[in-house]
């Protein structure tokens, strides 16, 4: 395999904006040296390219990349069928036991209830013919404002679980989540979430972007009011060229290379939530970021692209059939997620040979020198890939949240050490927090 003519067509802009990996990673040489790609396991289907909300911070509509403007509003039946065939082809070639589908947008619930399950049905049908051993899990990521009993019933009948994006469980937390007429959307989202909470078998969880301007414990407790089985806390999409609000590392250097400690407002926020979650007498929800840090500290695998060194395994299929990398890259620059490939003419094996995708599968070799030398690298993994970007340099930098990640990881490690010491001192008296915590010594230093 190798780069196709179509993939080369998007690389000149990439080379100027991001020399790493687009000018400096030789994928054919990488393959000749024996490095084999890891198959795609998660497929994000952009069933809608438009949204009924106009959130002021949205990475799809309000940040650097505006490619949505030239795409069809909805994925056609023909594109859906071609995408399903490519997914089945990939699953058969790699004998995948399971593929994970995510229906995404825009807002995927703009689709009529009768059509909501069509992309998942198409993939299941293609897999039955080409790779019958491959199971399918499916979720839809929504803002919940259009969630109705009819839509929820249609999704449940197809075995599609529902994940919801929300900035907190109070109206004031969601001031930037407006509909297209400028009106607040929280009341409609809350109605959808209350409906979803009555159907836990369909409830995948909540995603919430960290906002240091909001009280962390209040935000956490307010989310619990919607009874989520899991909460995903996300750092805002920012990078060295567009730093996070109120958090500008000096001179563009990685925070841990400076002579003095740097402020860690995002770690402070997360640590406050961690302390409340960790010390809950009865676990009330899972918080994925904390569980992933704990697992990685204990030397266990963690299924995430935001921490650790596991290879990226996600492909995005846009409404027009275009194949893209994870769309959080759109926060970096126009076209950052582009590959020049589509489901009509490219397989997912070809997609894996795109330098942007290959760079996210080579672990330590993709990281900056200071990351490779850091004792926390197995846990942090350099941080979320889009957070490493700097214009004219690319993605071979520490995360712009480096100081925050260090502070959070060390805090969690210290909590694990204390829990392990208590469990050792009083046999049978388990520590607070998740059942696995304290059962093994953390890999990273707690100091």
Coordinates of C-alpha atoms in Angstrom, one line a residue:
X1 CA 0.0 0.0 0.0
X2 CA 1.1 3.6 0.2
X3 CA -0.1 7.1 -0.4
X4 CA -2.6 7.5 -3.2
X5 CA -2.8 10.4 -5.6
X6 CA -5.9 11.6 -3.7
X7 CA -4.2 11.5 -0.4
X8 CA -1.2 13.4 -1.8
X9 CA -3.5 16.2 -2.9
X10 CA -4.2 17.3 0.6
X11 CA -0.6 17.0 1.8
X12 CA 1.0 20.2 0.6
X13 CA -1.1 22.3 3.0
X14 CA -0.5 19.8 5.7
X15 CA 3.3 20.0 5.1
X16 CA 3.3 23.8 5.6
X17 CA 1.1 23.7 8.7
X18 CA 2.2 20.5 10.2
X19 CA 5.6 19.2 9.0
X20 CA 5.3 16.5 11.6
X21 CA 4.0 14.1 10.5
X22 CA 3.3 15.2 6.9
X23 CA 6.8 16.0 5.7
X24 CA 8.8 14.0 8.2
X25 CA 7.1 10.7 8.6
X26 CA 8.0 8.3 5.7
X27 CA 5.2 5.7 5.8
X28 CA 6.6 3.4 3.1
X29 CA 9.9 3.3 5.0
X30 CA 8.0 2.6 8.3
X31 CA 6.2 -0.3 6.7
X32 CA 9.4 -1.6 5.1
X33 CA 11.0 -1.6 8.6
X34 CA 8.2 -3.9 9.8
X35 CA 5.8 -1.6 11.5
X36 CA 2.3 -2.9 10.8
X37 CA -0.8 -0.8 11.1
X38 CA -3.5 -1.5 13.7
X39 CA -7.0 -2.0 12.1
X40 CA -9.7 0.6 12.5
X41 CA -12.2 -0.6 15.2
X42 CA -14.4 2.5 15.7
X43 CA -16.2 4.1 12.8
X44 CA -17.8 7.5 13.3
X45 CA -20.6 8.0 10.8
X46 CA -21.5 11.6 10.2
X47 CA -25.1 11.0 9.4
X48 CA -25.9 14.8 9.5
X49 CA -23.5 17.7 8.8
X50 CA -25.9 20.3 10.2
X51 CA -27.0 21.0 13.7
X52 CA -30.1 22.6 15.4
X53 CA -27.9 24.3 17.9
X54 CA -25.3 27.1 17.4
X55 CA -22.9 26.5 20.4
X56 CA -20.4 29.4 20.4
X57 CA -17.4 27.1 20.9
X58 CA -18.3 24.2 18.6
X59 CA -15.2 22.8 16.9
X60 CA -17.2 21.8 13.8
X61 CA -18.8 25.1 13.1
X62 CA -17.0 27.8 15.0
X63 CA -13.3 26.8 14.8
X64 CA -10.7 26.7 12.0
X65 CA -12.2 24.1 9.7
X66 CA -15.3 25.1 7.7
X67 CA -15.5 22.1 5.4
X68 CA -19.0 21.2 6.6
X69 CA -20.3 24.1 4.4
X70 CA -19.6 22.1 1.2
X71 CA -21.0 18.8 2.4
X72 CA -24.5 17.4 2.0
X73 CA -26.8 17.9 5.0
X74 CA -27.4 14.2 5.3
X75 CA -25.7 11.0 4.3
X76 CA -27.4 9.4 1.3
X77 CA -28.5 5.8 1.1
X78 CA -25.8 5.1 -1.5
X79 CA -23.0 6.5 0.7
X80 CA -24.3 4.6 3.6
X81 CA -24.2 1.4 1.6
X82 CA -20.7 2.0 0.4
X83 CA -19.5 2.8 3.9
X84 CA -21.1 -0.4 5.2
X85 CA -19.3 -2.4 2.5
X86 CA -15.9 -0.9 3.4
X87 CA -16.4 -1.5 7.1
X88 CA -17.4 -5.1 6.4
X89 CA -14.4 -5.5 4.0
X90 CA -12.0 -4.2 6.8
X91 CA -13.6 -6.4 9.5
X92 CA -13.2 -9.5 7.3
X93 CA -9.6 -8.7 6.3
X94 CA -8.6 -8.3 9.9
X95 CA -11.0 -10.8 11.5
X96 CA -12.3 -8.3 13.9
X97 CA -14.4 -9.7 16.6
X98 CA -16.3 -6.4 17.0
X99 CA -16.7 -3.0 15.5
X100 CA -18.0 0.1 17.3
X101 CA -20.2 2.5 15.4
X102 CA -20.9 6.1 16.5
X103 CA -23.7 8.1 14.8
X104 CA -22.6 11.7 14.9
X105 CA -23.1 15.1 13.4
X106 CA -24.0 17.9 13.4
X107 CA -27.0 16.6 15.2
X108 CA -27.9 13.0 14.1
X109 CA -31.4 13.2 15.6
X110 CA -32.4 15.6 12.9
X111 CA -33.1 12.3 11.1
X112 CA -36.6 11.0 11.0
X113 CA -37.2 8.2 13.6
X114 CA -37.8 5.6 10.9
X115 CA -34.4 6.3 9.4
X116 CA -32.3 6.6 12.6
X117 CA -31.1 3.0 12.6
X118 CA -30.5 2.8 8.8
X119 CA -26.7 3.2 9.0
X120 CA -26.4 0.6 11.7
X121 CA -28.7 -1.8 9.8
X122 CA -26.6 -1.4 6.7
X123 CA -23.4 -2.3 8.5
X124 CA -25.0 -5.3 10.2
X125 CA -26.3 -6.5 6.9
X126 CA -22.8 -6.1 5.2
X127 CA -21.1 -7.9 8.1
X128 CA -23.5 -10.8 7.9
X129 CA -22.4 -11.4 4.3
X130 CA -18.7 -10.7 4.6
X131 CA -17.7 -11.2 8.3
X132 CA -20.4 -12.9 10.3
X133 CA -18.2 -13.4 13.3
X134 CA -18.0 -9.6 13.8
X135 CA -20.4 -8.1 16.4
X136 CA -21.6 -4.5 16.3
X137 CA -22.0 -2.0 19.1
X138 CA -23.7 1.3 18.3
X139 CA -24.2 4.6 20.0
X140 CA -25.5 8.0 18.9
X141 CA -24.0 11.2 20.2
X142 CA -26.6 13.9 20.5
X143 CA -27.4 17.2 22.3
X144 CA -30.6 15.6 23.5
X145 CA -32.9 18.5 22.5
X146 CA -34.7 16.4 19.9
X147 CA -34.8 13.2 22.0
X148 CA -38.5 12.0 22.1
X149 CA -40.1 8.8 23.1
X150 CA -40.5 7.9 19.4
X151 CA -36.8 8.5 18.6
X152 CA -35.7 6.7 21.7
X153 CA -37.9 3.7 20.9
X154 CA -36.5 3.5 17.4
X155 CA -32.9 3.6 18.7
X156 CA -33.6 1.1 21.4
X157 CA -35.2 -1.3 18.9
X158 CA -32.0 -1.2 16.9
X159 CA -29.7 -1.6 20.0
X160 CA -28.3 1.9 19.6
X161 CA -27.4 3.5 22.9
X162 CA -27.5 7.3 23.5
X163 CA -24.7 9.6 24.6
X164 CA -25.4 13.2 25.3
X165 CA -23.1 16.3 25.3
X166 CA -23.8 18.8 28.0
X167 CA -21.8 21.5 29.8
X168 CA -23.3 20.9 33.2
X169 CA -26.6 20.1 34.8
X170 CA -27.7 23.7 35.5
X171 CA -29.0 26.3 33.0
X172 CA -26.1 28.6 33.9
X173 CA -23.6 26.0 32.9
X174 CA -25.0 25.9 29.3
X175 CA -25.1 29.6 28.5
X176 CA -23.1 29.0 25.3
X177 CA -25.3 26.2 24.1
X178 CA -27.9 28.2 22.1
X179 CA -30.3 27.2 19.4
X180 CA -30.1 28.8 16.0
X181 CA -32.3 31.7 17.0
X182 CA -30.1 32.5 20.0
X183 CA -32.3 31.0 22.6
X184 CA -31.0 28.8 25.4
X185 CA -31.2 25.1 24.7
X186 CA -30.9 23.7 28.3
X187 CA -34.7 23.2 28.9
X188 CA -35.1 21.0 25.8
X189 CA -31.9 19.1 26.6
X190 CA -33.0 18.5 30.2
X191 CA -36.3 17.1 29.0
X192 CA -34.5 14.7 26.7
X193 CA -32.1 13.6 29.5
X194 CA -35.0 13.0 32.0
X195 CA -36.6 10.8 29.4
X196 CA -33.3 9.0 28.8
X197 CA -32.7 8.5 32.5
X198 CA -36.0 6.5 32.6
X199 CA -34.4 4.1 30.1
X200 CA -31.0 3.1 31.6
X201 CA -30.6 0.3 29.1
X202 CA -30.3 3.0 26.3
X203 CA -28.1 5.4 28.3
X204 CA -24.5 5.5 27.3
X205 CA -23.5 8.6 29.4
X206 CA -22.7 12.3 29.3
X207 CA -19.8 14.3 27.8
X208 CA -18.9 17.5 29.5
X209 CA -16.1 20.0 28.6
X210 CA -14.2 21.3 31.6
X211 CA -14.8 25.0 32.3
X212 CA -12.7 26.5 35.0
X213 CA -15.2 29.4 35.3
X214 CA -17.7 27.0 36.7
X215 CA -17.5 25.4 40.2
X216 CA -16.2 21.9 39.6
X217 CA -18.1 20.1 42.4
X218 CA -21.3 21.9 41.6
X219 CA -20.9 20.9 38.0
X220 CA -20.3 17.3 38.9
X221 CA -23.2 17.1 41.3
X222 CA -25.5 18.8 38.8
X223 CA -24.6 16.2 36.1
X224 CA -25.4 13.4 38.6
X225 CA -29.0 14.7 38.8
X226 CA -29.5 13.2 35.3
X227 CA -28.3 9.7 36.5
X228 CA -25.6 9.1 33.9
X229 CA -23.9 5.7 34.0
X230 CA -20.7 7.4 32.9
X231 CA -19.3 10.9 32.5
X232 CA -16.6 11.9 30.0
X233 CA -14.8 15.1 31.2
X234 CA -13.0 16.7 28.2
X235 CA -10.3 19.3 28.1
X236 CA -11.3 22.1 25.7
X237 CA -9.9 21.8 22.2
X238 CA -6.9 24.1 22.3
X239 CA -3.3 24.0 21.2
X240 CA 0.0 26.0 21.2
X241 CA -1.2 28.4 18.5
X242 CA -4.7 28.8 20.1
X243 CA -4.1 28.3 23.9
X244 CA -6.8 27.5 26.3
X245 CA -8.6 30.4 28.0
X246 CA -6.7 31.8 30.9
X247 CA -3.8 29.4 30.5
X248 CA -1.0 30.6 28.2
X249 CA 2.3 28.7 28.7
X250 CA 5.3 31.1 28.5
X251 CA 7.2 31.5 25.3
X252 CA 5.4 28.6 23.6
X253 CA 7.4 26.1 25.6
X254 CA 6.1 22.9 27.2
X255 CA 5.1 23.9 30.8
X256 CA 7.5 21.3 32.4
X257 CA 10.5 22.8 30.7
X258 CA 10.2 26.2 32.4
X259 CA 12.1 27.2 35.5
X260 CA 9.0 27.8 37.6
X261 CA 5.8 25.9 38.3
X262 CA 3.1 26.8 35.9
X263 CA -0.6 27.4 36.8
X264 CA -2.8 24.4 36.4
X265 CA -6.4 25.6 36.4
X266 CA -7.7 22.6 34.5
X267 CA -6.0 20.1 36.8
X268 CA -7.3 22.1 39.8
X269 CA -10.8 21.7 38.5
X270 CA -10.4 18.0 37.7
X271 CA -8.8 17.3 41.0
X272 CA -11.7 18.8 42.9
X273 CA -14.1 16.5 41.0
X274 CA -11.8 13.5 41.5
X275 CA -11.7 14.1 45.3
X276 CA -15.5 14.1 45.4
X277 CA -15.8 11.1 43.1
X278 CA -13.0 9.1 44.8
X279 CA -14.4 9.6 48.3
X280 CA -18.1 8.8 47.5
X281 CA -19.1 6.1 49.9
X282 CA -21.2 4.5 47.1
X283 CA -20.0 5.0 43.5
X284 CA -22.6 7.1 41.6
X285 CA -21.2 7.1 38.1
X286 CA -18.0 6.2 36.2
X287 CA -15.7 9.1 35.2
X288 CA -13.8 7.8 32.2
X289 CA -10.8 10.1 32.5
X290 CA -10.1 9.1 36.1
X291 CA -10.7 5.4 35.4
X292 CA -8.3 5.6 32.5
X293 CA -5.6 7.3 34.6
X294 CA -6.0 4.7 37.3
X295 CA -5.8 1.8 34.8
X296 CA -2.7 3.2 33.1
X297 CA -1.0 3.8 36.5
X298 CA -1.7 0.2 37.4
X299 CA -0.2 -1.0 34.1
X300 CA -3.6 -2.0 32.6
X301 CA -4.8 -1.2 29.1
X302 CA -7.0 1.8 28.7
X303 CA -9.2 2.3 25.6
X304 CA -8.7 6.0 24.9
X305 CA -7.1 8.3 22.4
X306 CA -6.6 11.1 25.0
X307 CA -4.2 9.3 27.3
X308 CA -1.7 6.5 27.1
X309 CA 0.2 5.1 24.1
X310 CA -2.4 2.8 22.5
X311 CA -2.7 3.2 18.7
X312 CA -5.5 5.3 17.3
X313 CA -8.2 3.1 15.8
X314 CA -11.0 5.6 14.7
X315 CA -12.1 6.6 11.3
X316 CA -14.6 9.3 10.4
X317 CA -17.0 8.9 7.4
X318 CA -18.5 12.3 6.5
X319 CA -21.9 12.7 4.9
X320 CA -20.4 12.7 1.4
X321 CA -18.4 9.5 2.0
X322 CA -15.1 11.4 2.7
X323 CA -12.7 9.5 5.0
X324 CA -11.3 11.7 7.7
X325 CA -9.2 11.4 10.9
X326 CA -10.8 12.2 14.2
X327 CA -12.7 15.4 13.8
X328 CA -11.3 17.0 16.9
X329 CA -8.3 17.8 14.7
X330 CA -10.5 20.4 13.0
X331 CA -9.7 22.7 15.9
X332 CA -6.1 23.0 14.7
X333 CA -6.5 24.3 11.2
X334 CA -8.6 24.1 8.0
X335 CA -8.3 20.6 6.6
X336 CA -6.4 19.2 9.5
X337 CA -8.6 16.1 9.6
X338 CA -8.6 15.6 5.8
X339 CA -7.0 12.6 4.1
X340 CA -8.1 13.1 0.5
X341 CA -9.8 9.7 0.6
X342 CA -13.4 8.5 0.4
X343 CA -15.3 5.2 0.6
X344 CA -15.9 5.0 -3.1
X345 CA -12.2 4.7 -4.0
X346 CA -10.3 3.9 -0.8
X347 CA -10.2 1.0 1.6
X348 CA -9.6 1.5 5.3
X349 CA -6.3 -0.2 4.9
X350 CA -5.3 2.6 2.6
X351 CA -6.6 5.1 5.2
X352 CA -4.2 3.5 7.7
X353 CA -1.3 4.4 5.5
X354 CA -2.1 8.1 5.5
X355 CA 0.8 9.8 7.4
X356 CA -1.6 11.5 9.8
X357 CA -3.1 8.2 10.9
X358 CA 0.2 6.3 10.9
X359 CA 1.7 8.9 13.2
X360 CA -1.0 8.2 15.8
X361 CA -0.2 4.5 15.8
X362 CA 3.5 4.5 16.5
X363 CA 3.4 5.3 20.2
X364 CA 6.6 6.8 21.7
X365 CA 8.1 7.4 18.2
X366 CA 5.5 10.1 17.6
X367 CA 6.3 12.1 20.7
X368 CA 8.5 15.1 21.5
X369 CA 11.9 14.4 23.1
X370 CA 10.7 15.8 26.4
X371 CA 7.7 13.6 26.4
X372 CA 9.8 10.4 25.8
X373 CA 12.0 11.4 28.7
X374 CA 9.2 12.0 31.1
X375 CA 8.4 9.4 33.8
X376 CA 4.7 9.9 33.2
X377 CA 4.7 9.1 29.5
X378 CA 3.1 5.7 29.7
X379 CA 0.1 7.4 31.4
X380 CA -0.1 10.7 29.7
X381 CA 1.0 9.5 26.3
X382 CA 1.8 13.0 25.2
X383 CA -1.8 14.1 25.8
X384 CA -4.6 14.3 23.3
X385 CA -3.2 14.6 19.7
X386 CA -4.9 17.9 18.8
X387 CA -3.6 19.6 21.9
X388 CA 0.0 19.1 20.7
X389 CA -0.4 21.2 17.6
X390 CA 1.7 24.3 16.8
X391 CA 1.3 26.1 13.5
X392 CA 4.4 25.5 11.3
X393 CA 5.6 22.7 13.5
X394 CA 2.8 20.2 13.7
X395 CA 1.9 17.6 16.3
X396 CA 5.3 16.5 17.7
X397 CA 5.0 18.7 20.9
X398 CA 3.9 18.0 24.4
X399 CA 0.2 18.8 25.1
X400 CA -0.6 22.4 25.7
X401 CA -2.1 21.0 28.9
X402 CA 1.1 19.3 29.9
X403 CA 1.3 20.9 33.4
X404 CA -2.3 20.1 34.1
X405 CA -1.9 16.5 33.0
X406 CA 1.2 16.1 35.2
X407 CA -0.6 17.6 38.2
X408 CA -3.7 15.4 37.8
X409 CA -1.7 12.2 37.2
X410 CA 0.5 12.7 40.2
X411 CA -2.6 13.5 42.4
X412 CA -4.3 10.3 41.3
X413 CA -1.1 8.3 41.8
X414 CA -0.7 9.7 45.4
X415 CA -4.3 8.7 46.1
X416 CA -3.6 5.1 44.8
X417 CA -0.5 4.9 47.0
X418 CA -2.5 6.0 50.1
X419 CA -5.2 3.5 49.3
X420 CA -2.7 0.7 48.8
X421 CA -1.0 1.5 52.1
X422 CA -4.4 1.4 54.0
X423 CA -5.3 -1.9 52.3
X424 CA -2.0 -3.4 53.4
X425 CA -2.2 -2.1 56.9
X426 CA -5.8 -3.4 57.4
X427 CA -6.2 -6.6 55.5
X428 CA -9.7 -6.9 54.0
X429 CA -10.4 -3.2 54.5
X430 CA -10.6 -2.0 50.9
X431 CA -9.9 1.6 49.9
X432 CA -12.6 4.0 48.8
X433 CA -13.1 4.6 45.1
X434 CA -13.3 2.1 42.3
X435 CA -12.9 -1.6 43.3
X436 CA -9.6 -2.0 41.3
X437 CA -8.0 1.0 43.0
X438 CA -5.2 0.0 45.4
X439 CA -4.9 -3.6 44.3
X440 CA -1.5 -3.0 42.7
X441 CA 1.3 -0.5 43.0
X442 CA 1.1 2.5 40.5
X443 CA 3.7 2.6 37.8
X444 CA 4.4 6.3 38.0
X445 CA 5.8 8.3 40.9
X446 CA 3.4 9.9 43.3
X447 CA 5.8 12.7 44.3

